[in-house]
PDB file of N, CA and C in Angstrom:
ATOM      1  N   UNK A   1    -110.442  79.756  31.962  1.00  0.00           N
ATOM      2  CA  UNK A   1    -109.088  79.633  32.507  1.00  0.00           C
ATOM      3  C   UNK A   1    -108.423  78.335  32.024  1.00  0.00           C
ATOM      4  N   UNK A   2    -109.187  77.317  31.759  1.00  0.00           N
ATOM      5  CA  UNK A   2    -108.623  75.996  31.317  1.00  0.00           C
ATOM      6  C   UNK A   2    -108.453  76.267  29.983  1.00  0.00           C
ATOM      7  N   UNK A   3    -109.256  76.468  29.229  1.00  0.00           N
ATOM      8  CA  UNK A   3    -108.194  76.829  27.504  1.00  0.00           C
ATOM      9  C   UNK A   3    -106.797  77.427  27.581  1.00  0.00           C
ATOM     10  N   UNK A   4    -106.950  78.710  28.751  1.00  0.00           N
ATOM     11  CA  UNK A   4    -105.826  79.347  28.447  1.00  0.00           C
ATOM     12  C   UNK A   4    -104.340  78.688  29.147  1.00  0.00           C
ATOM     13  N   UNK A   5    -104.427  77.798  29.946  1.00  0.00           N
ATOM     14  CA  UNK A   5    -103.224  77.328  30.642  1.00  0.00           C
ATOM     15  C   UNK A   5    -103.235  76.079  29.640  1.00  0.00           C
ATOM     16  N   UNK A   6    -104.325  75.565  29.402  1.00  0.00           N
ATOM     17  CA  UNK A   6    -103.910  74.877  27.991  1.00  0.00           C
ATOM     18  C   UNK A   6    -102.887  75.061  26.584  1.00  0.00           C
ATOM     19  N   UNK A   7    -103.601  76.516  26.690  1.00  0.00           N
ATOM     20  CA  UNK A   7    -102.718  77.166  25.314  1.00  0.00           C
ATOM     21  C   UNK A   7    -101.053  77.794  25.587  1.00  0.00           C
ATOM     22  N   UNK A   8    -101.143  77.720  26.892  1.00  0.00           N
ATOM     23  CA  UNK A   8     -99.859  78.137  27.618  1.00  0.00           C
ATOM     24  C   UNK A   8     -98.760  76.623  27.272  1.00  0.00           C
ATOM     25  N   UNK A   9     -99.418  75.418  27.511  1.00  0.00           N
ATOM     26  CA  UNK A   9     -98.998  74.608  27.884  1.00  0.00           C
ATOM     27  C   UNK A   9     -98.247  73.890  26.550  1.00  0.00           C
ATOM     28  N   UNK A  10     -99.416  74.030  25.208  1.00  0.00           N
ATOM     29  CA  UNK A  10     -99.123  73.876  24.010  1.00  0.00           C
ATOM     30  C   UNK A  10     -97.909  75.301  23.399  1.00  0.00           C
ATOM     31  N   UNK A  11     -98.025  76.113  23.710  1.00  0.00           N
ATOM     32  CA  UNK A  11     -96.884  77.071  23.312  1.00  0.00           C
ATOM     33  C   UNK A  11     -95.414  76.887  24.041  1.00  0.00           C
ATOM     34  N   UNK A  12     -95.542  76.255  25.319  1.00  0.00           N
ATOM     35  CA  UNK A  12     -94.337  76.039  25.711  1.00  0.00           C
ATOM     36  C   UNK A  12     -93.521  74.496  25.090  1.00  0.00           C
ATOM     37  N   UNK A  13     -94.585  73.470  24.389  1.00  0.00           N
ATOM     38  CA  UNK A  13     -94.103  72.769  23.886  1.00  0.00           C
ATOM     39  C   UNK A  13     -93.375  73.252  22.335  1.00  0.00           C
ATOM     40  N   UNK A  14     -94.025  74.064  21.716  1.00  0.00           N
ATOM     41  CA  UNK A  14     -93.850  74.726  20.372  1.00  0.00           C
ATOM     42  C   UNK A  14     -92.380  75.299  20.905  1.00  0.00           C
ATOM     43  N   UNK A  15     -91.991  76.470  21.798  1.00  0.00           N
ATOM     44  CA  UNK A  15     -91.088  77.212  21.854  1.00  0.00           C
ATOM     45  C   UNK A  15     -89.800  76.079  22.548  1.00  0.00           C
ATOM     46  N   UNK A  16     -90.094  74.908  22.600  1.00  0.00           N
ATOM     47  CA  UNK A  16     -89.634  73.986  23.400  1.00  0.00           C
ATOM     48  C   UNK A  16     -88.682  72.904  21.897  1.00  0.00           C
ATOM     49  N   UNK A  17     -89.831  73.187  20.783  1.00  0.00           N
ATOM     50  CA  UNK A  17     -89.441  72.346  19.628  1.00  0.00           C
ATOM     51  C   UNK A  17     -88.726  72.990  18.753  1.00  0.00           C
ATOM     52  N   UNK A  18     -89.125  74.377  18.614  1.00  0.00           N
ATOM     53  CA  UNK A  18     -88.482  75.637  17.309  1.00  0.00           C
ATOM     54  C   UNK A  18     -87.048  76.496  17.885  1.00  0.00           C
ATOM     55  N   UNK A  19     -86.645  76.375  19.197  1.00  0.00           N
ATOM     56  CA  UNK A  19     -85.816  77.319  19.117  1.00  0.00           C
ATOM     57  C   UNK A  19     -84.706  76.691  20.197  1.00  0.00           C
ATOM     58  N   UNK A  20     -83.500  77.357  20.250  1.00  0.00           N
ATOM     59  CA  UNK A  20     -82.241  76.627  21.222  1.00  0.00           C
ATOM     60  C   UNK A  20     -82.223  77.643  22.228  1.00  0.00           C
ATOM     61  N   UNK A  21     -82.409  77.560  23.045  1.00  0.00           N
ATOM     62  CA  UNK A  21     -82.047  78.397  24.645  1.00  0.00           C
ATOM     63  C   UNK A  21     -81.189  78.501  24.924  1.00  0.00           C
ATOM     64  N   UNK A  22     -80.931  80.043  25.336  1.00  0.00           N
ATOM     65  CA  UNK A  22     -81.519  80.754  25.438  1.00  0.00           C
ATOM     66  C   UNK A  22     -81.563  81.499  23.992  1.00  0.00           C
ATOM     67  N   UNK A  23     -82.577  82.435  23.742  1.00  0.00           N
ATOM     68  CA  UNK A  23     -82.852  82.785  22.503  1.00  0.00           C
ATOM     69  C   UNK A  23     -83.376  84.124  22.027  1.00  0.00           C
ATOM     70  N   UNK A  24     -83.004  84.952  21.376  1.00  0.00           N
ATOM     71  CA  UNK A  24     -84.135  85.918  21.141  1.00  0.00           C
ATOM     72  C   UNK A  24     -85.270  85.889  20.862  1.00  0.00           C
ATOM     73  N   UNK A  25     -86.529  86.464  21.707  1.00  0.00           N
ATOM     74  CA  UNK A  25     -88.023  85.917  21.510  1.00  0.00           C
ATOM     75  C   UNK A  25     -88.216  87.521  21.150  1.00  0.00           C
ATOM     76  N   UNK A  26     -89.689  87.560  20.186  1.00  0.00           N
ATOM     77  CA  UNK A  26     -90.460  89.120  20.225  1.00  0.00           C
ATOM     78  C   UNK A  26     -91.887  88.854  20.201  1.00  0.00           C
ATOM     79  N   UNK A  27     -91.846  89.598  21.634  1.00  0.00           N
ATOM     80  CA  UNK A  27     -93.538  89.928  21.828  1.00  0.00           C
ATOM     81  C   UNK A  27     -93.996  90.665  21.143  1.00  0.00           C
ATOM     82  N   UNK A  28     -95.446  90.482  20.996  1.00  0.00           N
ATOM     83  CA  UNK A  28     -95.812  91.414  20.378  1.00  0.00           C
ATOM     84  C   UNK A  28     -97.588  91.903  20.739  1.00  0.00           C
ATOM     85  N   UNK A  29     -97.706  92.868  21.283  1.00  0.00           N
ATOM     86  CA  UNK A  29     -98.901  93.324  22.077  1.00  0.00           C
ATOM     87  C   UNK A  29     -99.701  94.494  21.372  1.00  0.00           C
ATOM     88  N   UNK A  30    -101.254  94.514  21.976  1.00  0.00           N
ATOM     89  CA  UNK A  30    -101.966  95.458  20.890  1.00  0.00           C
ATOM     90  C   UNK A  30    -102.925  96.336  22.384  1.00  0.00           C
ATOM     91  N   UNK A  31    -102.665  97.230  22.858  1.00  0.00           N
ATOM     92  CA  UNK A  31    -102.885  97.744  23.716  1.00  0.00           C
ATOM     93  C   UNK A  31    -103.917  99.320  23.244  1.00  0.00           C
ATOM     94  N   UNK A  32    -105.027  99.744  24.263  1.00  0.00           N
ATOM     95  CA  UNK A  32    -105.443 100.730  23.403  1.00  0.00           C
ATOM     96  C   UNK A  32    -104.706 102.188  24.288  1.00  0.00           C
ATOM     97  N   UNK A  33    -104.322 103.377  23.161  1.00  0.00           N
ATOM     98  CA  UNK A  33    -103.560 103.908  23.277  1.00  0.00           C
ATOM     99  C   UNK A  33    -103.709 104.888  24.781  1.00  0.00           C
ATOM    100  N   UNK A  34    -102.836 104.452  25.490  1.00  0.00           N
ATOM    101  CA  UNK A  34    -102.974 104.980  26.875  1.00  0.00           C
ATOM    102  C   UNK A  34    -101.277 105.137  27.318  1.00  0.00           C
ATOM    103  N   UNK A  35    -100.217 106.146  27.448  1.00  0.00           N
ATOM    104  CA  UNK A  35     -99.316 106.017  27.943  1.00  0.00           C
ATOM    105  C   UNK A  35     -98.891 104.997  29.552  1.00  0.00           C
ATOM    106  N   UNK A  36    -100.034 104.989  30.211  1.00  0.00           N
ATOM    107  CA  UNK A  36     -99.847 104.088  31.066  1.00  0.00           C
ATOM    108  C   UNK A  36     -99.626 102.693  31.059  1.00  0.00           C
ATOM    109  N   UNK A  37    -100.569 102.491  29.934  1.00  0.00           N
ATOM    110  CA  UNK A  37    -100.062 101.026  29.401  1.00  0.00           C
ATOM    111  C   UNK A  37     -99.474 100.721  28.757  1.00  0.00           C
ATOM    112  N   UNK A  38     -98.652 101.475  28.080  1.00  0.00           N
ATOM    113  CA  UNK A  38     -97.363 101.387  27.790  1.00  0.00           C
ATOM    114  C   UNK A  38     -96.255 101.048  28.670  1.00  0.00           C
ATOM    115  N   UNK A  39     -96.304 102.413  29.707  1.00  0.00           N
ATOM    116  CA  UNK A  39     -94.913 102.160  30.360  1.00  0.00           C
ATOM    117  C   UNK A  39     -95.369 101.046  31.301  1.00  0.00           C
ATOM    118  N   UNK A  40     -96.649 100.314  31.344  1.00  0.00           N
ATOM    119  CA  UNK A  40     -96.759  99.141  32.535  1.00  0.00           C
ATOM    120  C   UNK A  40     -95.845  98.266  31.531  1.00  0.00           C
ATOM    121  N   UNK A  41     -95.829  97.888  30.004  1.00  0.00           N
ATOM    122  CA  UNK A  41     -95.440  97.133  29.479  1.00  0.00           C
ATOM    123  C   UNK A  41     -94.240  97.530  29.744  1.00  0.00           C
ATOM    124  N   UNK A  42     -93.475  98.422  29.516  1.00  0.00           N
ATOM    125  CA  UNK A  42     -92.090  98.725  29.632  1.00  0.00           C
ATOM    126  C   UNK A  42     -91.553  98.046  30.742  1.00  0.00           C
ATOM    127  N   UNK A  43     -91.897  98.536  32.160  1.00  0.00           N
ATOM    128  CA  UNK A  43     -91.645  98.342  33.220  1.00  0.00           C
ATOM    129  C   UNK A  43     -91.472  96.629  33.842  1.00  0.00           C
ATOM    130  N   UNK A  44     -92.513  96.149  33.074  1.00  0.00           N
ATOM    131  CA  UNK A  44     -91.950  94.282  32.957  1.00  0.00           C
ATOM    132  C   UNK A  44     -91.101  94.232  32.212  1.00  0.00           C
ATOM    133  N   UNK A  45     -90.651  94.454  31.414  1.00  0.00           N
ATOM    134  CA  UNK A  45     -89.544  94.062  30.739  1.00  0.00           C
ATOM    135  C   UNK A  45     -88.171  94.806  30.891  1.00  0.00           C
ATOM    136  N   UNK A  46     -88.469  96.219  32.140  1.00  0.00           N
ATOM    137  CA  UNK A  46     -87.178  96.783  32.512  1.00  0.00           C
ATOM    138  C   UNK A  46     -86.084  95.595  33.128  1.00  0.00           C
ATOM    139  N   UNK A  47     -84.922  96.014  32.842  1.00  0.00           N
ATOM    140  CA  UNK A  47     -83.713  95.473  32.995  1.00  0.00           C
ATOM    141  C   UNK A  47     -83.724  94.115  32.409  1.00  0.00           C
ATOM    142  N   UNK A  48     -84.237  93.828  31.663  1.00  0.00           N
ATOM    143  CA  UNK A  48     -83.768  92.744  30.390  1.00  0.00           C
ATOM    144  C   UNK A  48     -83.266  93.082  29.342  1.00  0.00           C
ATOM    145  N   UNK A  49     -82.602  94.634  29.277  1.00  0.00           N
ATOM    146  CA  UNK A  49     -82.044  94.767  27.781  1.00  0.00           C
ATOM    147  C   UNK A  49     -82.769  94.363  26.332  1.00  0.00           C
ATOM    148  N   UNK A  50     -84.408  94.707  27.335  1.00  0.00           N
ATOM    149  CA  UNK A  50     -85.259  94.283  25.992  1.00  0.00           C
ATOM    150  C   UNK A  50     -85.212  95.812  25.251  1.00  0.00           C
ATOM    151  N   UNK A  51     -85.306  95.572  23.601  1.00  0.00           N
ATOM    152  CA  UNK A  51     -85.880  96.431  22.995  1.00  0.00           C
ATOM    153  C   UNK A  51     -87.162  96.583  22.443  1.00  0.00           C
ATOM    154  N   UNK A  52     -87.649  98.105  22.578  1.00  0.00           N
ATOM    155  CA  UNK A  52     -88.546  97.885  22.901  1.00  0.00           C
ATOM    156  C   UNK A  52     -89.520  99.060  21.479  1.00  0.00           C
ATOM    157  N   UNK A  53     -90.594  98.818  20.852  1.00  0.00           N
ATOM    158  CA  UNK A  53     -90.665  99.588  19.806  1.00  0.00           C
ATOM    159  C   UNK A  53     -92.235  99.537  19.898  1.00  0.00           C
ATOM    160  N   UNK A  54     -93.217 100.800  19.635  1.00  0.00           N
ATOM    161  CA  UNK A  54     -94.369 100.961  19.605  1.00  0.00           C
ATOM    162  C   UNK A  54     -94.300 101.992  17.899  1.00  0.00           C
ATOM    163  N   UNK A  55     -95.773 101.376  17.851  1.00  0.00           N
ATOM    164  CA  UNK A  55     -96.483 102.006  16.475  1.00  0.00           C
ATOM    165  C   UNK A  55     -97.990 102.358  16.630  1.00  0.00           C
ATOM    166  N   UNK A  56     -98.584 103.745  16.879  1.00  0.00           N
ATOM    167  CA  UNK A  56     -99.957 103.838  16.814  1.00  0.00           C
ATOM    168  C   UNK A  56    -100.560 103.115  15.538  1.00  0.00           C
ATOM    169  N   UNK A  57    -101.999 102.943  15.926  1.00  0.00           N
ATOM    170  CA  UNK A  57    -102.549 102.629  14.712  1.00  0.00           C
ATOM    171  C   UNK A  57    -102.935 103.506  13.577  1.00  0.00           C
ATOM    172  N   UNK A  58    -103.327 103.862  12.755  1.00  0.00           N
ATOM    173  CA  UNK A  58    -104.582 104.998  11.729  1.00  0.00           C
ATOM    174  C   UNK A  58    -104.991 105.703  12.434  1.00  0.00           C
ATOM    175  N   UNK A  59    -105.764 105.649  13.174  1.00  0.00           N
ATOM    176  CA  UNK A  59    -106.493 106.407  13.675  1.00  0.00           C
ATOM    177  C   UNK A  59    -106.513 106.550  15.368  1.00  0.00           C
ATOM    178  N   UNK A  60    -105.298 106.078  15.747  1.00  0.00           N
ATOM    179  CA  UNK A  60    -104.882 106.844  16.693  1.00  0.00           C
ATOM    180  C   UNK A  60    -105.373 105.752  18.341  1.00  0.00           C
ATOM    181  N   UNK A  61    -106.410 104.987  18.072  1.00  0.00           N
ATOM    182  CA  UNK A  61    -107.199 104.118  19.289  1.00  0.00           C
ATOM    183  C   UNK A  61    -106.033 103.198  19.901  1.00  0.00           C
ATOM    184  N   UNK A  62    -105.362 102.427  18.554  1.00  0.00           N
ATOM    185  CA  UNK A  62    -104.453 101.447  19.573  1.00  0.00           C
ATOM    186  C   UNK A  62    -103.241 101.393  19.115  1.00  0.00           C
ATOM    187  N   UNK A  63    -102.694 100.887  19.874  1.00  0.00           N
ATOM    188  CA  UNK A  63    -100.669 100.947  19.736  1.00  0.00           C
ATOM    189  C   UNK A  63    -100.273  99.834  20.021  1.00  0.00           C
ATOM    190  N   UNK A  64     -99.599  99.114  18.948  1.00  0.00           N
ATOM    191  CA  UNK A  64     -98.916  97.989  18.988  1.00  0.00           C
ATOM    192  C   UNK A  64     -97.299  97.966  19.710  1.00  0.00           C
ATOM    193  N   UNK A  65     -97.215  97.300  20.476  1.00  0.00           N
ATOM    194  CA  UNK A  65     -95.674  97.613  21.199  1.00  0.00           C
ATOM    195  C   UNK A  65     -95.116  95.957  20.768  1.00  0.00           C
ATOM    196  N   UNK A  66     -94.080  96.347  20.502  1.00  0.00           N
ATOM    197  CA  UNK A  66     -93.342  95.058  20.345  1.00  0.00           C
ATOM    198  C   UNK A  66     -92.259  94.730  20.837  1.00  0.00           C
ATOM    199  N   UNK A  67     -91.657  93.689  21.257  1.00  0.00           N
ATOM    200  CA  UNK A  67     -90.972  93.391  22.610  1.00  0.00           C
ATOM    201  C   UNK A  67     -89.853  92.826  22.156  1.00  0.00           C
ATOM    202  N   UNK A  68     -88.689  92.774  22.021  1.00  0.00           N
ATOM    203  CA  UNK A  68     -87.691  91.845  21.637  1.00  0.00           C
ATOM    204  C   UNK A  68     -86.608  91.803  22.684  1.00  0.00           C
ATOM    205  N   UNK A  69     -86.753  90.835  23.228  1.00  0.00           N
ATOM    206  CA  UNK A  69     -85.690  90.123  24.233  1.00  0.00           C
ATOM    207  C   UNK A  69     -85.202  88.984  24.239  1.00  0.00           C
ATOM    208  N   UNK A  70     -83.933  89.165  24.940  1.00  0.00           N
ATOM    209  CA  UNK A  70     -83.181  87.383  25.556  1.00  0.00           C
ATOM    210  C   UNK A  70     -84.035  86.950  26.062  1.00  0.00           C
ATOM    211  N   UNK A  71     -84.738  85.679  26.136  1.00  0.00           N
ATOM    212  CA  UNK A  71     -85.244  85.085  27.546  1.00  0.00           C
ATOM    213  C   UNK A  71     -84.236  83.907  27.581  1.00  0.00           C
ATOM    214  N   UNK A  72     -84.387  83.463  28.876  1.00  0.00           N
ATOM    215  CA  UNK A  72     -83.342  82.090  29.065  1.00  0.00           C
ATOM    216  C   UNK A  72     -84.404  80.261  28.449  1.00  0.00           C
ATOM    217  N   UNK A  73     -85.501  80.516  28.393  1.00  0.00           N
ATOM    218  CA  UNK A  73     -86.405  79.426  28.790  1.00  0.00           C
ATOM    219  C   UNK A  73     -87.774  79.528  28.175  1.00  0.00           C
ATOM    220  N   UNK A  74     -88.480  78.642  27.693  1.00  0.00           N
ATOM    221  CA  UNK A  74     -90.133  79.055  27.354  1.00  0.00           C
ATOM    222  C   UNK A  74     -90.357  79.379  28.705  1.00  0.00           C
ATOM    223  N   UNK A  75     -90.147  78.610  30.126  1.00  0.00           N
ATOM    224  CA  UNK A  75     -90.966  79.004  31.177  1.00  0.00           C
ATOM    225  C   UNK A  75     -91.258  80.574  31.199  1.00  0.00           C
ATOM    226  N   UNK A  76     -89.875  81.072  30.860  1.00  0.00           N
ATOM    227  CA  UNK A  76     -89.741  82.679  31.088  1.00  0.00           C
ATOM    228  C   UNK A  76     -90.690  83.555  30.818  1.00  0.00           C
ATOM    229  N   UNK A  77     -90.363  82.775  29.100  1.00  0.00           N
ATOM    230  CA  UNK A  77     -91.536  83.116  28.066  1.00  0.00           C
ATOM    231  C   UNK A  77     -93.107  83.578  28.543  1.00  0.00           C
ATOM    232  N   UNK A  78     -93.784  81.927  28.785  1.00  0.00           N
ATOM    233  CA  UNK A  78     -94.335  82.029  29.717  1.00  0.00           C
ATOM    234  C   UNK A  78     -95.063  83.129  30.937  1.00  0.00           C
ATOM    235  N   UNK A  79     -93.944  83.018  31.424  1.00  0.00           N
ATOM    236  CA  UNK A  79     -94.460  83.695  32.790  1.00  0.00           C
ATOM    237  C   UNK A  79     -94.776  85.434  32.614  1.00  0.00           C
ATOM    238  N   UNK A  80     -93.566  86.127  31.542  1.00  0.00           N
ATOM    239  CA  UNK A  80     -94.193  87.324  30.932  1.00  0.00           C
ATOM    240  C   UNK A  80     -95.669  87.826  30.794  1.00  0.00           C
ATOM    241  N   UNK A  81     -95.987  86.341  29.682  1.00  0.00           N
ATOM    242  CA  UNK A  81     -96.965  86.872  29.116  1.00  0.00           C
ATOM    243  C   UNK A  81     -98.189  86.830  29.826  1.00  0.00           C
ATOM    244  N   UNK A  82     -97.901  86.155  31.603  1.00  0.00           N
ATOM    245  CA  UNK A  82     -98.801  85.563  32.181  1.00  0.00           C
ATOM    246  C   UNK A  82     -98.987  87.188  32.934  1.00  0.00           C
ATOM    247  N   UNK A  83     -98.062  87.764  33.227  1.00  0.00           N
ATOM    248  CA  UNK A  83     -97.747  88.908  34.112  1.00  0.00           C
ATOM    249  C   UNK A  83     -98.166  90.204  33.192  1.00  0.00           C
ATOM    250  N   UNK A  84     -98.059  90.293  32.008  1.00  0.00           N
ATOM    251  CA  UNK A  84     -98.778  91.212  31.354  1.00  0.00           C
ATOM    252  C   UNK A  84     -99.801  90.916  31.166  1.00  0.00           C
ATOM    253  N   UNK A  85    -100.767  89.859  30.741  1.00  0.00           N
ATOM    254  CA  UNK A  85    -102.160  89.775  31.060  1.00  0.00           C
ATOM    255  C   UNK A  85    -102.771  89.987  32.370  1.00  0.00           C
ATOM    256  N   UNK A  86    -101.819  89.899  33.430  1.00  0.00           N
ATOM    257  CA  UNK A  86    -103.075  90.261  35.173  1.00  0.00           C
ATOM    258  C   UNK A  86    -102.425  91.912  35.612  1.00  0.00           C
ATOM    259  N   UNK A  87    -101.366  92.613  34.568  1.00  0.00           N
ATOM    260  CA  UNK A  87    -101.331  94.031  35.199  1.00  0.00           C
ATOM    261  C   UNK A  87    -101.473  94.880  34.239  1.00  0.00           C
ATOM    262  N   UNK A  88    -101.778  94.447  32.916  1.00  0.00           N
ATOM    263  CA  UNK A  88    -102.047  95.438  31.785  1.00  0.00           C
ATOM    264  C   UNK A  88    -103.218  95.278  31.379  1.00  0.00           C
ATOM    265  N   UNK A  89    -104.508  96.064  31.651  1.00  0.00           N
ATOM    266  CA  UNK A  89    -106.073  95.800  31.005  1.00  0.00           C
ATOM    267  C   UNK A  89    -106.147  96.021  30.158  1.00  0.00           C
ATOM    268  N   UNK A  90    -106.931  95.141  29.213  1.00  0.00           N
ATOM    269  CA  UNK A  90    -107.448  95.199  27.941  1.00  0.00           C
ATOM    270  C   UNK A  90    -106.338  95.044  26.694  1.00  0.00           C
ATOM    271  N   UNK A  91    -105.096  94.695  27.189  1.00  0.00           N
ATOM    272  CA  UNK A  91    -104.022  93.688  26.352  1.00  0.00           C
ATOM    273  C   UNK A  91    -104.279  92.943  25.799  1.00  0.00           C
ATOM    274  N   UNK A  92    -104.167  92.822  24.469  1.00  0.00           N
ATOM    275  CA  UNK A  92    -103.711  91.341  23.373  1.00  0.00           C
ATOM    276  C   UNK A  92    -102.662  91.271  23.054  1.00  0.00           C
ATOM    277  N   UNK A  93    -102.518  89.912  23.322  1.00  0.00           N
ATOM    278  CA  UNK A  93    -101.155  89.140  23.018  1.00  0.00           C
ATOM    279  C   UNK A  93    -101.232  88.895  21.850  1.00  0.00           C
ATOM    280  N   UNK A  94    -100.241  88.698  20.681  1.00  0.00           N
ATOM    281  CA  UNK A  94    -100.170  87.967  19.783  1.00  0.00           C
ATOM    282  C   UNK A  94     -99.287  86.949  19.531  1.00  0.00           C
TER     283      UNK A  94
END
């Protein structure tokens, strides 16, 4: 848990140095192919006017969804990716 609020902590300085707020950010997630975890991803990001785009892989196991939204803030940033890691299992972030 301490690497990862670490690595939280170092990415909010990065998104803090590279970009002007508010900004277009794109997630980008590697989920294995389950419609449920999809629309869990959807469903965080309902009503942000995010767009939203998935691609199976080759052979069908996993689906990359990719996220492109306004956020106002790294916190925002942040807090997303904190909320799709504790309600979407077996999610990678990239």
């Amino acid at each position: 848990m301490k690497n990862q609020e670490e690595f939280y902590k170092k990415l909010k300085l990065q998104l803090a140095d590279t970009a002007l707020w508010p900004t277009a950010y794109l997630y980008k997630f590697i989920v294995p192919t389950d419609v449920t975890k999809i629309e869990q991803i959807e469903t965080i990001f309902d009503n942000l006017g995010a767009v939203i785009s998935t691609k199976q892989s080759r052979n069908g196991k996993y689906t990359s969804v990719s996220v492109n939204v306004r956020m106002k803030n790294p916190d925002q940033v942040i807090l997303k990716y904190k909320e799709i890691a504790i309600k979407v299992e077996g999610v990678i972030s990239l």
